Coordinates of C-alpha atoms and ligand atoms in Angstrom, one line a residue:
X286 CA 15.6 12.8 20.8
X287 CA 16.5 9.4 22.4
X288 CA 18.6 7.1 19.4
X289 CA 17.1 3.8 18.8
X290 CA 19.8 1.9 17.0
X291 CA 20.0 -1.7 16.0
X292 CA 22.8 -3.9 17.8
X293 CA 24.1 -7.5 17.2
X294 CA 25.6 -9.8 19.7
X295 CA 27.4 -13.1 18.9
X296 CA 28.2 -14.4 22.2
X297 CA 26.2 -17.3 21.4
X298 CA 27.7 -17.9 17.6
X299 CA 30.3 -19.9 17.9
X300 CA 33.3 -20.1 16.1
X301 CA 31.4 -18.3 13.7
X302 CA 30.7 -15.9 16.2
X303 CA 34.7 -15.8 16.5
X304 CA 35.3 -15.1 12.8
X305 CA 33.1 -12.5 13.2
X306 CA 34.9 -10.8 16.1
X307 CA 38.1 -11.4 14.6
X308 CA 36.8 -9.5 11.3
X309 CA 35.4 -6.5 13.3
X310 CA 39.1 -6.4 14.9
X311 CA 40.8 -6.1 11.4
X312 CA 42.3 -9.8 11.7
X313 CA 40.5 -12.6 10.5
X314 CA 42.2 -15.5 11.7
X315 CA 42.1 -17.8 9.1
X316 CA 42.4 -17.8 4.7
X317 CA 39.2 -18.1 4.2
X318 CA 37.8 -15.8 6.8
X319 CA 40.1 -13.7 5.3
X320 CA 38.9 -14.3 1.8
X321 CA 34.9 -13.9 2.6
X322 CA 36.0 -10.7 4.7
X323 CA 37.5 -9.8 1.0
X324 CA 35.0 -10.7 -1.0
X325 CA 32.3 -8.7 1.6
X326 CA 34.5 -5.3 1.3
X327 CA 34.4 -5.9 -2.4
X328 CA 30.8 -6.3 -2.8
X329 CA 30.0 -3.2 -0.3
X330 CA 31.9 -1.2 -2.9
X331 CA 30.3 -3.0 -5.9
X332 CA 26.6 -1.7 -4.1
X333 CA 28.1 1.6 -3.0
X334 CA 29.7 2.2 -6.9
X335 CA 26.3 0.5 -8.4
X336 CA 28.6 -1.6 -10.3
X337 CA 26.6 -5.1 -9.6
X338 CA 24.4 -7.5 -11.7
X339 CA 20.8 -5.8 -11.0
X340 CA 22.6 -2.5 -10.7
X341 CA 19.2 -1.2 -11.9
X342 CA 17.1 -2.8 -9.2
X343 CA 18.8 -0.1 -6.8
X344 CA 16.1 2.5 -5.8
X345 CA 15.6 0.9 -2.4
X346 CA 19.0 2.4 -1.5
X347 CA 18.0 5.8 -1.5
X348 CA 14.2 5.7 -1.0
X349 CA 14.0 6.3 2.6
X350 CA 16.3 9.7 2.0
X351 CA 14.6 10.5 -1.1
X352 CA 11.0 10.0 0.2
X353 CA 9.7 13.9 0.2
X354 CA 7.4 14.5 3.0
X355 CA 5.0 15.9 0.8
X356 CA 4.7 12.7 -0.5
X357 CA 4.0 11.6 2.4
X358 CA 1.4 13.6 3.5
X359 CA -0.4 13.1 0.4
X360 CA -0.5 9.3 0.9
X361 CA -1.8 10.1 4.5
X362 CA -4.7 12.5 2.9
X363 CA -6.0 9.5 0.7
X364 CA -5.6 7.1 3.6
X365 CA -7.6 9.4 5.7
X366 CA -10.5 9.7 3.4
X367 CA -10.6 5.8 3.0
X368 CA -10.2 5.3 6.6
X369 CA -13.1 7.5 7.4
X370 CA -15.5 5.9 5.3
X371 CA -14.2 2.1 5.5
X372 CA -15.0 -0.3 8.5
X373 CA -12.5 -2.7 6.5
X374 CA -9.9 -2.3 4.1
X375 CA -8.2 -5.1 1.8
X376 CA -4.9 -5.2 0.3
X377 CA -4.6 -7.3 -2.4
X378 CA -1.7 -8.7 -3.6
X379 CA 1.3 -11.3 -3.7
X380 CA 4.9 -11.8 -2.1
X381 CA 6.7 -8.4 -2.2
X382 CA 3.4 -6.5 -2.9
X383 CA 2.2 -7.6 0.5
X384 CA 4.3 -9.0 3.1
X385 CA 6.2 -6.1 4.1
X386 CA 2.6 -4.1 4.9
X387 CA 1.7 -7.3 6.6
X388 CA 4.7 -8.0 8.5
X389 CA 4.9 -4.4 10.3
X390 CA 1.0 -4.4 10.8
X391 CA 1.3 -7.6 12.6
X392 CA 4.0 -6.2 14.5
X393 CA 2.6 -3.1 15.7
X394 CA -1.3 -4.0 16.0
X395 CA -2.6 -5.5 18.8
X396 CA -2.1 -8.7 18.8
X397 CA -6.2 -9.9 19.3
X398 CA -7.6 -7.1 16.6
X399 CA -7.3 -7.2 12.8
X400 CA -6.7 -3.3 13.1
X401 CA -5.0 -0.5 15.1
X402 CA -6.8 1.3 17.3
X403 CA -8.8 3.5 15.7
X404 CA -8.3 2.2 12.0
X405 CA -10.0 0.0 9.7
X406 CA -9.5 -3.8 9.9
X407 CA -7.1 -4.8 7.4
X408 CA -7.4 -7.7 5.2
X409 CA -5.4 -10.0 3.1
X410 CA -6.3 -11.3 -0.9
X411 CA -4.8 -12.1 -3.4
X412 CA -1.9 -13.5 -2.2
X413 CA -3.4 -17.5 -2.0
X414 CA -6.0 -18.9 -4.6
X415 CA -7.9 -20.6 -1.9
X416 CA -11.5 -20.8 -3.4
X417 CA -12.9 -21.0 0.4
X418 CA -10.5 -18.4 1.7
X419 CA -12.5 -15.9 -0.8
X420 CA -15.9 -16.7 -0.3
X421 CA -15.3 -16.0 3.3
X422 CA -14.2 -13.0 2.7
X423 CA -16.7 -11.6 0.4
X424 CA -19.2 -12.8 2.7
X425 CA -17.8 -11.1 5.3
X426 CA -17.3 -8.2 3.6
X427 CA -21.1 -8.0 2.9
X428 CA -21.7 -6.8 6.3
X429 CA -18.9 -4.1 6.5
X430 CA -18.1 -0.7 4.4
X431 CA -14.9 -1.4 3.2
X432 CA -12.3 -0.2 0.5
X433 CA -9.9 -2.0 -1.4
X434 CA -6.4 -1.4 -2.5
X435 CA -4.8 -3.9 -5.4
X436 CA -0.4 -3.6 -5.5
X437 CA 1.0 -5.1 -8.4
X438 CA 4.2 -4.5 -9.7
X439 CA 3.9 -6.3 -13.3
X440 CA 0.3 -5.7 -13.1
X441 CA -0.9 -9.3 -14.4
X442 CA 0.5 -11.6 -11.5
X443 CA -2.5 -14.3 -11.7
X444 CA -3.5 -14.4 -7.8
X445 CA -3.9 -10.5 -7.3
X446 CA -5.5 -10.6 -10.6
X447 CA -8.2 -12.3 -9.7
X448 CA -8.7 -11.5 -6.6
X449 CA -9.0 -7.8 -7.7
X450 CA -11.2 -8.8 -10.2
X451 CA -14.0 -10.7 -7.8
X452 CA -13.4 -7.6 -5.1
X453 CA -14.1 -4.8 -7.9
X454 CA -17.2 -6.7 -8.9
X455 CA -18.5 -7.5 -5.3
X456 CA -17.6 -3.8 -4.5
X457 CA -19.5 -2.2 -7.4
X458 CA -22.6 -4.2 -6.9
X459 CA -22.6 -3.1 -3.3
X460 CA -22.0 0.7 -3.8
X461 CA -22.6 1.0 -7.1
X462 CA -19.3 1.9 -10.1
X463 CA -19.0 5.8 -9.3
X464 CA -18.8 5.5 -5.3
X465 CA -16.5 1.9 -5.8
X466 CA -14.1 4.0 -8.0
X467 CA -13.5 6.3 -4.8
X468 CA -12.6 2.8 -3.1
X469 CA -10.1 1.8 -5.0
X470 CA -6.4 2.6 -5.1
X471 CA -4.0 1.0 -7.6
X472 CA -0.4 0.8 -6.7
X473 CA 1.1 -0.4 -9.9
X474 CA 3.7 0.6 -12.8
X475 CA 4.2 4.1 -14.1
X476 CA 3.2 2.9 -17.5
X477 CA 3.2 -0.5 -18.1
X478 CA 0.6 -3.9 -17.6
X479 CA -3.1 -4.3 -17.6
X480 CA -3.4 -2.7 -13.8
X481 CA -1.9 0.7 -15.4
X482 CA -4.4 0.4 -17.8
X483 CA -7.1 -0.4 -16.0
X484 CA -6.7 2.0 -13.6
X485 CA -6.4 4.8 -16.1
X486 CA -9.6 4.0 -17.8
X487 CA -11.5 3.9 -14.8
X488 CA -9.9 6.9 -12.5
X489 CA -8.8 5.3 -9.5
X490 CA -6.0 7.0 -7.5
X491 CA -3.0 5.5 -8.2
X492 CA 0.5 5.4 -6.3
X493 CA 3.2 4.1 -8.6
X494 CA 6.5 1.0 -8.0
X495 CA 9.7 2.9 -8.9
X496 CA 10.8 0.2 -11.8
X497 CA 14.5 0.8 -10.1
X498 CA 12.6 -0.8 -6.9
X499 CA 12.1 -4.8 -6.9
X500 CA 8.9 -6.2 -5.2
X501 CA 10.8 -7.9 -2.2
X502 CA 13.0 -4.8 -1.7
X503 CA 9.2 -2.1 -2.0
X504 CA 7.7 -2.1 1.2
X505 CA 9.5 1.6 2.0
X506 CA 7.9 2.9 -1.2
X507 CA 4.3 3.2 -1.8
X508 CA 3.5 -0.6 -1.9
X509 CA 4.1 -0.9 1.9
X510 CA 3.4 2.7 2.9
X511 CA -0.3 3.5 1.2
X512 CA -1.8 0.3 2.7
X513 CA 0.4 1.1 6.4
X514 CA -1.4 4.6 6.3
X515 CA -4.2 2.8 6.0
X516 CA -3.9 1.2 9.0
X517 CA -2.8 3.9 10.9
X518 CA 1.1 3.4 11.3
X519 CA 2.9 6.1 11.5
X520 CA 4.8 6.4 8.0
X521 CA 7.2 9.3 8.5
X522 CA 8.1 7.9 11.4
X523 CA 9.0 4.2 9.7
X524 CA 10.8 6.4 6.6
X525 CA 12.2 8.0 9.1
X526 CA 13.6 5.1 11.1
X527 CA 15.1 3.1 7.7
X528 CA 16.5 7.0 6.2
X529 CA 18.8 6.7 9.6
X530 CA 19.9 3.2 9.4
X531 CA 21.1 4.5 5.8
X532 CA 23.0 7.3 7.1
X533 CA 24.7 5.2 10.0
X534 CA 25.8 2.3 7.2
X535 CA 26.8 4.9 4.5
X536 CA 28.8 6.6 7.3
X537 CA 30.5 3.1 8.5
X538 CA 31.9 2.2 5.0
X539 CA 33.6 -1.1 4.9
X540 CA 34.4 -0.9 8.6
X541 CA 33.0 -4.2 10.1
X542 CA 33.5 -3.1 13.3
X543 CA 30.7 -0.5 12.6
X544 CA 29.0 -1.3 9.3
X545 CA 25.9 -4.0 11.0
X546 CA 25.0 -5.2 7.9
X547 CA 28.2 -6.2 6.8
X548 CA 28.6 -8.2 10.3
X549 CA 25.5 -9.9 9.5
X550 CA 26.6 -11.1 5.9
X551 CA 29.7 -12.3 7.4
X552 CA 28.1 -14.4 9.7
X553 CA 25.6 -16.0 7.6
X554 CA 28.1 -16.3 4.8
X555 CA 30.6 -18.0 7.5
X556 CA 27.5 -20.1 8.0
X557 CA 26.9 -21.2 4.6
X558 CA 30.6 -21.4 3.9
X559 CA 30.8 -24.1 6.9
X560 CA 28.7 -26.5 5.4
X561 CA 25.3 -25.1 7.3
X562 CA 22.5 -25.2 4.7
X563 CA 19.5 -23.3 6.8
X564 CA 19.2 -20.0 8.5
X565 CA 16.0 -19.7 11.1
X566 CA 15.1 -16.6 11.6
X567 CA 13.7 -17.0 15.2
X568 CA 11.1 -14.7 17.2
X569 CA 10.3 -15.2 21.0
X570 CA 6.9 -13.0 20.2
X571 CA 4.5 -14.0 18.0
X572 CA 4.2 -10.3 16.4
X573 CA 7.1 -10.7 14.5
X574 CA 5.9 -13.7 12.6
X575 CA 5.6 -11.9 9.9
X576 CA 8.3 -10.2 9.5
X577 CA 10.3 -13.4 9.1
X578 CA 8.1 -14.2 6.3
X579 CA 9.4 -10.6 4.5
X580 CA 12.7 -11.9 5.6
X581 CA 12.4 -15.3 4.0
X582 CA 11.4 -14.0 0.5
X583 CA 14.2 -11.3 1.4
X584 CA 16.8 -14.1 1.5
X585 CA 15.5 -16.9 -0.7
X586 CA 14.0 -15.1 -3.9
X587 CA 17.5 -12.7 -3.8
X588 CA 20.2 -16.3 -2.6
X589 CA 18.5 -19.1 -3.8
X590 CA 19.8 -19.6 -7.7
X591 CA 22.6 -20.6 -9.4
X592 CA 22.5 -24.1 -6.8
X593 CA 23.5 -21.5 -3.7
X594 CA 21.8 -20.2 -0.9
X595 CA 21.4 -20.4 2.8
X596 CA 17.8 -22.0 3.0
X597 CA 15.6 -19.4 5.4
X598 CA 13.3 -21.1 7.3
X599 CA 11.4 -19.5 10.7
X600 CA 10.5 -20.7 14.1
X601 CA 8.3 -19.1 16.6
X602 CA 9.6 -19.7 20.4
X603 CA 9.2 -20.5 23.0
X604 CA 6.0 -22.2 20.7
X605 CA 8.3 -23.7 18.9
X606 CA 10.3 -25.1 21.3
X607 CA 7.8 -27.5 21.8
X608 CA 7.3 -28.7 18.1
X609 CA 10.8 -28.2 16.5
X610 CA 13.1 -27.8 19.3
X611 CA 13.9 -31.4 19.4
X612 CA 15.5 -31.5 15.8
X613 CA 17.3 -28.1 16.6
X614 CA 18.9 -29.6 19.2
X615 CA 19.9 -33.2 18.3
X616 CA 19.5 -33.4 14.5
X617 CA 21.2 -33.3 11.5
X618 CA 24.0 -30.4 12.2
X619 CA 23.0 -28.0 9.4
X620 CA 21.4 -24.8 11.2
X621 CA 22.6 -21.7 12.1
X622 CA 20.1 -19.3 14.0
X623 CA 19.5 -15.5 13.9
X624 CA 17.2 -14.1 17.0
X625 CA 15.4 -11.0 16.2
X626 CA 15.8 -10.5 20.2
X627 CA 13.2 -8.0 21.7
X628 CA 14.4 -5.9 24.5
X629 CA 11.8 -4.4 25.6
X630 CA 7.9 -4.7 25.3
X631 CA 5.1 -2.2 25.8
X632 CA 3.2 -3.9 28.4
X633 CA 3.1 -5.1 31.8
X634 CA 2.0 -8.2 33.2
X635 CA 3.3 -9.9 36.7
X636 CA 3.0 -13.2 38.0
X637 CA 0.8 -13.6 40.6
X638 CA 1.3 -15.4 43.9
X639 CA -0.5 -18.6 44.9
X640 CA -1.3 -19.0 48.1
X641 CA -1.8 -22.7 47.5
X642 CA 1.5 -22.9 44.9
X643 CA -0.6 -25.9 43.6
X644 CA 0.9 -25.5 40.0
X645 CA 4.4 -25.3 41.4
X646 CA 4.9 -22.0 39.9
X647 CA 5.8 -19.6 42.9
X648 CA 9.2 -19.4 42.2
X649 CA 8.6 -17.3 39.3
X650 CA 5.9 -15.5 41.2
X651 CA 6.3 -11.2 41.3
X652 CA 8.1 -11.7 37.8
X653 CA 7.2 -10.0 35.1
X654 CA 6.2 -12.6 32.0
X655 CA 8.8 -10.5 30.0
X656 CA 11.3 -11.9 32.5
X657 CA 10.6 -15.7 31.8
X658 CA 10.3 -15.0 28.3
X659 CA 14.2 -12.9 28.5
X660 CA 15.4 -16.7 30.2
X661 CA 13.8 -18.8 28.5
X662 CA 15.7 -16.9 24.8
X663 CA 19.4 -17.4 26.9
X664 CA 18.0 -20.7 28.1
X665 CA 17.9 -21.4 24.6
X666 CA 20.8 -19.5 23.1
X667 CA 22.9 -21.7 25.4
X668 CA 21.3 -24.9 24.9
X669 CA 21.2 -24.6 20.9
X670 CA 24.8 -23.5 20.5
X671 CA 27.3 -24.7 23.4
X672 CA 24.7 -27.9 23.7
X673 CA 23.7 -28.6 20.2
X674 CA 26.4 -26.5 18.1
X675 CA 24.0 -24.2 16.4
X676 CA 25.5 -21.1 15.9
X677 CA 23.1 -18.6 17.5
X678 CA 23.3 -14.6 16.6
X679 CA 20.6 -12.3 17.7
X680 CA 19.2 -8.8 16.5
X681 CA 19.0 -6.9 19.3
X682 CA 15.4 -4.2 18.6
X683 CA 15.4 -1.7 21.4
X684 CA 11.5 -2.1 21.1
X685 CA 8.9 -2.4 18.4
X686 CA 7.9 0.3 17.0
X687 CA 8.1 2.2 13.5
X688 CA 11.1 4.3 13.5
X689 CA 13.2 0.2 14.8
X690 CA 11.0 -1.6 12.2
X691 CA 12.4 0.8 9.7
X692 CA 15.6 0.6 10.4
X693 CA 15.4 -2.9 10.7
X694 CA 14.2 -3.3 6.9
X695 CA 16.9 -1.3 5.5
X696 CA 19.4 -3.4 7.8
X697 CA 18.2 -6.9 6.5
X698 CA 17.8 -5.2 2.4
X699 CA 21.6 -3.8 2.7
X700 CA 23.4 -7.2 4.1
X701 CA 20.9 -9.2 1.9
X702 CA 22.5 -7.4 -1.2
X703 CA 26.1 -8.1 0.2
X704 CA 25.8 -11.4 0.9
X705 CA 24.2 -12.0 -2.7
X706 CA 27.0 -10.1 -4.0
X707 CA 29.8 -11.9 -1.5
X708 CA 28.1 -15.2 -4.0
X709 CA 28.0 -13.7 -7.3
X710 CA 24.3 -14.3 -7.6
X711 CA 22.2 -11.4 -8.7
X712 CA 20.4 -10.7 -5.4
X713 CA 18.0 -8.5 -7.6
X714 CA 16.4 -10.9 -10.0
X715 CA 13.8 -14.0 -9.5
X716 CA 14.1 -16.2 -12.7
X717 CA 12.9 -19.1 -11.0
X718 CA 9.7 -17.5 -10.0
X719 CA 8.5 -18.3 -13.6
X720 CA 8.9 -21.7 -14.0
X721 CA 5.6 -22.4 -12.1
X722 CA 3.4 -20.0 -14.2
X723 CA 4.3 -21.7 -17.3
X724 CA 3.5 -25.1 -16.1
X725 CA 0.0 -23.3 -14.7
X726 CA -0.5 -21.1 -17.6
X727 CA -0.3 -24.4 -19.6
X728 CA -2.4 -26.5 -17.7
X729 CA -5.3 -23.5 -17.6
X730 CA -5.1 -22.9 -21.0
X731 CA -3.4 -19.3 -21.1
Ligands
PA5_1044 O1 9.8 -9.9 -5.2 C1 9.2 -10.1 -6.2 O2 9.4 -9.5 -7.2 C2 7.9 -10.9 -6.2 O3 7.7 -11.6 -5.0 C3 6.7 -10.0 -6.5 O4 6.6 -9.1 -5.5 C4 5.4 -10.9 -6.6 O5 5.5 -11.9 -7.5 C5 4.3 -10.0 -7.0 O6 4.5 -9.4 -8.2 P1 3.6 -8.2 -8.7 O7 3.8 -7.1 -7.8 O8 4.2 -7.8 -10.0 O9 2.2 -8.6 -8.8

């Protein structure tokens, strides 16, 4: 079976693209390199030995090899029996309980459809309070057969809570309670919150959070995986992809010539550690959007306490080229950039010749768009770093499709928890997430 692996290339990285060369040879150059290559060995060992602060937030190490494929195939049974009778199906919920669904359905559908061929449309609530947002979407909803699916962790996060509580309601007056109960799937708590108790009382299938699993760290578990059934993505083969990017880091150790995710945390730790306050996380194709918005609650919800923290941000290029490029290029020197770099798409589309050549564009004529887009991302690499000084590294996906996607989840989860660790933050809590419910809670009269 042909080996899709991850790779990472730091030609355009700069001098931290150096350190990290020198690291991966066993001789970093300088006392700090030396000291963060330290500090990264000592906090791969303090994950390995499940030694760390959040030590009990550490299920997402071994879900991928733990998942059974039973398990499996009983989420896929459900799905199916939604599927068949649902023209649309919502996933409801916030941050962690939705992004990671989101980010590989955007990534794998195609890109004009809300669905995969075949499957139900899939659509977002919950995860906004937008008043117009909702009326939109019941109103569309009206005119579709559609089933719902509500993920919370806690079980009483406010958005998801009432969003879940409109969609129930609009859902029971349309089929009626008993055929709206076979609608509905709960991914929740084994035992605790209002959503386990809800669901109980009213029989809806239910798929449970691992409590040892952290919202931004669930999509491999059943909060990404009963809504990507769903869709129609190809679960095993996701589970599968992430279980082998587990094997290959667990077999690389503390190497950083062949441990990935430990090259990664060096590099943006480097970053961070030269004065650079902002990681980009930057796509050339507009399906992996979303996938930098998992990244970015990745990153910030397990970096950004204790006054640290790289500051993960996103661009969109060559779109973005055109909007934030400029600053990127000439303004204040406090970027580094991480390419998820696509090396190969699906499709094929040439560039035609013109007889007349009236918009000057023959000399890109027979190419294949893919080519333009592959020059325009060194074009860019070149310009940003040996131009501008923006260190540039880039994530190499052989292609998009489940089995990378999973293995590029696991990859982004295991450096994320080393760099955290490298800081001596717990990469595994979110105390800062509450401030803003208090203040809300306070002002609605909670
Ligand atoms: O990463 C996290 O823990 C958060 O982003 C949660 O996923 C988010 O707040 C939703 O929480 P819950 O699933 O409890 O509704």
């Amino acid at each position: 079976m042909e080996t899709k692996t991850l790779a990472l290339d730091f030609t355009y990285a700069l001098q931290a693209g150096q350190a990290v060369q020198q690291v991966m040879q066993g001789a970093p150059a300088c006392p700090d390199c030396r000291q963060l290559a330290d500090e990264l060995r000592q906090a791969w060992h303090t994950l390995q030995g499940r030694q760390g602060a959040g030590n009990d937030f550490l299920g997402w190490l071994d879900t991928p090899v733990q998942t059974a494929a039973a398990e499996l195939q009983a989420m896929r049974k459900r799905a199916a029996e939604l599927r068949a009778k649902s023209q649309a199906f919502v996933c409801i919920g916030i941050g962690g309980s939705y992004l990671g669904a989101k980010a590989i359905i955007e990534a794998l559908k195609p890109a004009l459809s809300l669905s995969m061929p075949g499957g139900p449309e899939i659509l977002y609530a919950g995860h906004q309070l937008s008043e117009d947002y909702m009326h939109e979407l019941l109103t569309y909803l009206d005119g579709k057969d559609y089933s719902i699916c509500i993920i919370s962790k806690s079980g009483t996060t406010t958005e998801p809570a009432i969003a879940f509580r409109l969609l129930r309601a609009h859902l029971e007056k349309k089929y009626g309670k008993e055929e709206a109960r076979t609608r509905i799937v709960a991914i929740t708590d084994a035992r605790k919150g209002a959503m386990r108790q809800l669901a109980d009382r009213e029989g809806y299938t239910t798929y449970v959070v691992p409590d040892n699993v952290g919202g931004r760290f669930s999509v491999l578990t059943p909060v990404g995986l009963f809504p990507l059934a769903v869709a129609g993505i190809d679960i095993e083969a996701l589970v599968r992809g992430a279980a082998a990017e587990a094997g290959d880091v667990a077999a690389a150790g503390d190497d950083f010539k062949r441990n990935l995710s430990l090259q990664y945390a060096y590099y943006r730790q480097w970053c961070y550690r030269h004065g650079l306050g902002v990681e980009l996380l930057v796509n050339y194709d507009p399906r992996l959007i979303y996938m930098a918005e998992w990244w970015k609650q990745l990153y910030g919800e397990s970096e950004g306490k204790e006054g640290k923290g790289l500051f993960p941000a996103s661009v969109s290029f060559t779109t973005d080229l055109h909007s934030m490029g400029q600053y990127i290029q000439q303004g204040p020197r406090m970027l580094c950039e991480t390419v998820l770099s696509l090396a190969q798409g699906h499709k094929t589309v040439e560039i035609p010749t013109d007889a007349e050549n009236g918009d000057g564009m023959n000399f890109v004529a027979g190419r294949r768009l893919s080519y333009v887009n592959a020059k325009a991302e060194e074009a860019t690499c070149m310009a940003h770093s040996a131009e501008g000084g923006v260190p540039v590294a880039r994530v190499i996906l052989p292609v998009l499709d489940e089995e990378v996607l999973g293995r590029l989840i696991y990859f982004f989860e295991t450096a994320c928890a080393l760099s955290g660790y490298s800081m001596h933050v717990n990469p595994f809590d979110q105390p800062g997430v509450e401030a803003y419910k208090k203040q809300m809670f306070k002002l609605l009269g909670k």
